Amino acid sequence: ALCGKVSTAYEGEATAAKFYNVFRKQLQFIPNISSEVQGARLLEDEEEQSAKGKIETIDDENKVITFSLFDGDVSENYKSFKGTLQVMDGEYGGLVRWS
């Protein structure tokens, strides 16, 4: 079996608190905020995949949310698939780390 972790980080224009709040309490607005996200669809010449998702853990103090994806196409390719969002204050906005 293969296992691994992929991580990326970037600094956004919104403050860490505002960015975190969207994922914490306003997920339904993601398609309105980002032209890259339409529902839960992946663009850029990739095959559309389906999955269900749920929030597993929330740490409001450290601004960390862990998501779990399951069912659909994700289950065909992965035994488990989790994503972690961590938001911190950066120099010009919120520093966002996905892993």
CSV table of C-alpha atoms in Angstrom, one decimal:
chain,number,residue,atom,x,y,z
A,1,ALA,CA,0.0,0.0,0.0
A,2,LEU,CA,1.1,3.5,-0.7
A,3,CYS,CA,0.8,6.3,1.8
A,4,GLY,CA,2.0,9.8,1.8
A,5,LYS,CA,1.3,13.5,2.5
A,6,VAL,CA,1.2,16.4,0.2
A,7,SER,CA,1.4,20.0,1.5
A,8,THR,CA,1.2,23.5,0.0
A,9,ALA,CA,1.0,27.0,1.5
A,10,TYR,CA,0.1,30.4,0.1
A,11,GLU,CA,-0.7,33.9,1.4
A,12,GLY,CA,-4.1,35.2,0.6
A,13,GLU,CA,-5.4,38.8,0.7
A,14,ALA,CA,-8.0,38.1,3.3
A,15,THR,CA,-7.0,38.0,7.0
A,16,ALA,CA,-6.5,34.7,8.6
A,17,ALA,CA,-9.7,35.1,10.7
A,18,LYS,CA,-11.8,35.9,7.6
A,19,PHE,CA,-10.4,33.0,5.6
A,20,TYR,CA,-10.8,30.5,8.5
A,21,ASN,CA,-14.4,31.7,9.1
A,22,VAL,CA,-15.4,30.9,5.5
A,23,PHE,CA,-14.3,27.2,5.9
A,24,ARG,CA,-15.6,27.1,9.5
A,25,LYS,CA,-19.0,28.6,9.1
A,26,GLN,CA,-19.7,29.5,5.5
A,27,LEU,CA,-18.7,26.6,3.2
A,28,GLN,CA,-21.7,27.2,1.0
A,29,PHE,CA,-20.1,30.5,-0.2
A,30,ILE,CA,-16.8,29.0,-1.5
A,31,PRO,CA,-18.1,28.9,-5.1
A,32,ASN,CA,-18.9,32.7,-4.8
A,33,ILE,CA,-15.4,33.5,-3.5
A,34,SER,CA,-13.3,31.4,-5.9
A,35,SER,CA,-13.7,31.1,-9.6
A,36,GLU,CA,-11.7,27.8,-9.3
A,37,VAL,CA,-14.4,26.1,-7.1
A,38,GLN,CA,-17.9,25.4,-8.5
A,39,GLY,CA,-19.6,23.2,-6.0
A,40,ALA,CA,-16.9,20.6,-5.4
A,41,ARG,CA,-15.8,20.3,-8.9
A,42,LEU,CA,-12.2,20.3,-10.1
A,43,LEU,CA,-11.4,22.3,-13.2
A,44,GLU,CA,-8.3,22.6,-15.4
A,45,ASP,CA,-8.6,19.6,-17.7
A,46,GLU,CA,-9.0,17.1,-14.9
A,47,GLU,CA,-11.6,14.3,-14.9
A,48,GLU,CA,-14.5,15.1,-12.6
A,49,GLN,CA,-14.5,13.0,-9.4
A,50,SER,CA,-17.3,12.5,-6.9
A,51,ALA,CA,-17.0,12.1,-3.1
A,52,LYS,CA,-18.8,12.9,0.1
A,53,GLY,CA,-17.0,14.9,2.7
A,54,LYS,CA,-17.3,15.7,6.4
A,55,ILE,CA,-15.4,17.8,8.9
A,56,GLU,CA,-13.7,15.6,11.4
A,57,THR,CA,-12.0,18.0,13.7
A,58,ILE,CA,-12.1,21.7,14.4
A,59,ASP,CA,-9.5,23.6,16.4
A,60,ASP,CA,-10.8,27.2,16.5
A,61,GLU,CA,-7.9,28.4,18.8
A,62,ASN,CA,-5.2,27.3,16.2
A,63,LYS,CA,-7.5,27.8,13.2
A,64,VAL,CA,-7.2,24.2,12.0
A,65,ILE,CA,-9.9,22.1,10.3
A,66,THR,CA,-9.5,18.4,9.3
A,67,PHE,CA,-11.7,17.1,6.5
A,68,SER,CA,-12.4,13.5,5.4
A,69,LEU,CA,-13.5,12.5,1.9
A,70,PHE,CA,-15.2,9.2,1.3
A,71,ASP,CA,-17.5,7.3,-1.1
A,72,GLY,CA,-17.6,7.8,-4.8
A,73,ASP,CA,-14.5,7.9,-6.9
A,74,VAL,CA,-12.3,8.7,-3.9
A,75,SER,CA,-13.0,5.3,-2.3
A,76,GLU,CA,-12.0,3.5,-5.5
A,77,ASN,CA,-8.5,5.1,-5.3
A,78,TYR,CA,-7.8,5.6,-1.6
A,79,LYS,CA,-8.4,3.7,1.6
A,80,SER,CA,-8.6,7.0,3.4
A,81,PHE,CA,-8.4,10.6,2.2
A,82,LYS,CA,-8.0,13.5,4.7
A,83,GLY,CA,-7.2,17.1,4.2
A,84,THR,CA,-6.1,19.6,6.9
A,85,LEU,CA,-6.5,23.4,6.6
A,86,GLN,CA,-4.4,25.6,8.8
A,87,VAL,CA,-4.6,29.4,8.7
A,88,MET,CA,-2.2,31.8,10.3
A,89,ASP,CA,-1.6,35.5,10.1
A,90,GLY,CA,1.0,36.4,7.4
A,91,GLU,CA,2.8,39.6,6.5
A,92,TYR,CA,0.1,40.8,4.1
A,93,GLY,CA,-2.9,38.5,4.8
A,94,GLY,CA,-3.8,35.0,5.9
A,95,LEU,CA,-1.2,32.4,5.4
A,96,VAL,CA,-3.0,29.2,4.3
A,97,ARG,CA,-1.5,25.7,4.6
A,98,TRP,CA,-3.3,22.7,3.1
A,99,SER,CA,-2.0,19.2,3.7
